[in-house]
XYZ file of C-alpha atoms in Angstrom:
119
model
C 27.966 7.598 10.569
C 26.415 10.508 8.541
C 26.851 13.868 10.403
C 25.315 17.216 9.459
C 26.387 20.407 11.139
C 24.436 23.594 10.399
C 25.296 27.150 10.907
C 24.252 30.708 9.694
C 20.954 31.125 11.196
C 19.766 34.448 12.916
C 17.676 37.407 12.935
C 17.183 39.419 9.749
C 14.949 42.230 8.558
C 12.376 41.678 5.882
C 14.084 42.021 2.489
C 17.540 40.926 4.026
C 19.678 38.044 3.249
C 21.282 35.151 5.039
C 23.370 32.286 3.998
C 23.135 28.851 5.672
C 25.760 26.274 5.627
C 25.631 22.693 6.177
C 28.821 20.622 6.644
C 28.477 17.134 6.091
C 30.609 13.982 6.617
C 30.358 10.129 6.915
C 28.662 9.218 3.755
C 29.363 5.574 2.438
C 27.218 5.543 -0.614
C 28.329 6.605 -3.900
C 25.603 9.040 -4.700
C 24.185 11.444 -2.118
C 22.072 14.551 -1.944
C 21.759 17.250 0.543
C 18.417 19.245 1.207
C 17.114 21.925 3.266
C 13.644 21.563 5.125
C 11.967 24.147 7.392
C 9.363 24.092 10.143
C 7.560 27.024 11.347
C 5.821 27.227 14.774
C 2.867 24.905 15.021
C 3.384 23.482 11.414
C 5.085 20.522 9.924
C 8.333 20.289 8.110
C 8.294 21.220 4.435
C 10.784 20.759 1.762
C 12.975 23.870 0.717
C 15.470 22.983 -1.502
C 17.934 20.155 -2.542
C 20.958 19.431 -4.414
C 22.485 16.209 -5.905
C 26.091 16.217 -5.099
C 27.191 14.136 -8.000
C 25.728 16.124 -10.843
C 24.766 19.433 -9.258
C 21.005 19.110 -9.958
C 18.925 21.386 -7.913
C 15.270 21.485 -6.788
C 13.272 24.324 -5.083
C 9.997 24.564 -3.648
C 7.603 27.247 -5.437
C 7.724 29.600 -2.696
C 11.398 30.049 -2.670
C 12.199 30.112 -6.333
C 14.016 33.227 -7.341
C 14.892 33.971 -3.877
C 16.906 31.212 -2.494
C 19.892 29.407 -4.102
C 21.375 26.239 -3.082
C 25.071 25.306 -4.043
C 27.711 22.942 -2.946
C 31.618 23.372 -2.427
C 32.712 19.686 -2.706
C 36.011 20.409 -1.773
C 34.880 21.564 1.650
C 32.045 19.127 1.994
C 29.772 22.012 2.506
C 26.115 22.914 1.142
C 25.160 26.612 1.292
C 21.457 27.953 0.981
C 21.706 31.603 0.174
C 18.382 33.409 1.009
C 17.613 36.552 -0.289
C 14.609 38.921 -0.188
C 13.463 37.188 3.107
C 10.007 37.421 4.238
C 8.408 37.162 7.671
C 6.712 33.803 6.400
C 10.035 32.526 5.960
C 10.663 32.381 9.773
C 11.280 28.857 10.795
C 13.870 26.245 12.109
C 15.753 25.217 8.915
C 17.101 21.693 8.930
C 19.949 20.256 6.657
C 18.999 16.802 5.225
C 20.870 14.162 3.442
C 20.079 10.984 1.644
C 21.053 8.990 -1.599
C 18.951 11.379 -3.841
C 16.624 14.263 -3.572
C 13.251 12.191 -3.278
C 11.773 12.852 0.122
C 11.673 11.827 2.806
C 15.335 12.109 3.552
C 16.833 9.787 5.920
C 19.287 12.088 7.928
C 18.542 15.284 9.573
C 20.729 17.941 11.255
C 20.103 19.783 14.440
C 18.348 22.646 12.744
C 19.103 26.576 12.836
C 16.731 29.103 13.746
C 15.924 31.908 11.082
C 13.930 34.786 12.238
C 12.641 37.447 9.793
C 11.244 40.553 11.570
C 11.453 44.244 11.896
């Protein structure tokens, strides 16, 4: 079965950086994509970024372009989300997601990892 294991969340100051990791396993389809969603308190989940593993195509929400970078280490079956210049409004639970492509909604979700940006 598909499994997504997240790590890397924590507390960081505004302007700081964090790198989230998503270790994935159990895919049985030829093409697959790993993405990140986030959910702030009292708000719905919103898509942040996605990468297609087969060809490396990447997608970003407008509010993170230029600050966040998604990448994949295929040998380690791990996708990373490098988050730079973090802002308080980035505070949310971040979820790793998976599906056959980057068209939402994703079919699989990780457990979520808390990111808090505060002084």
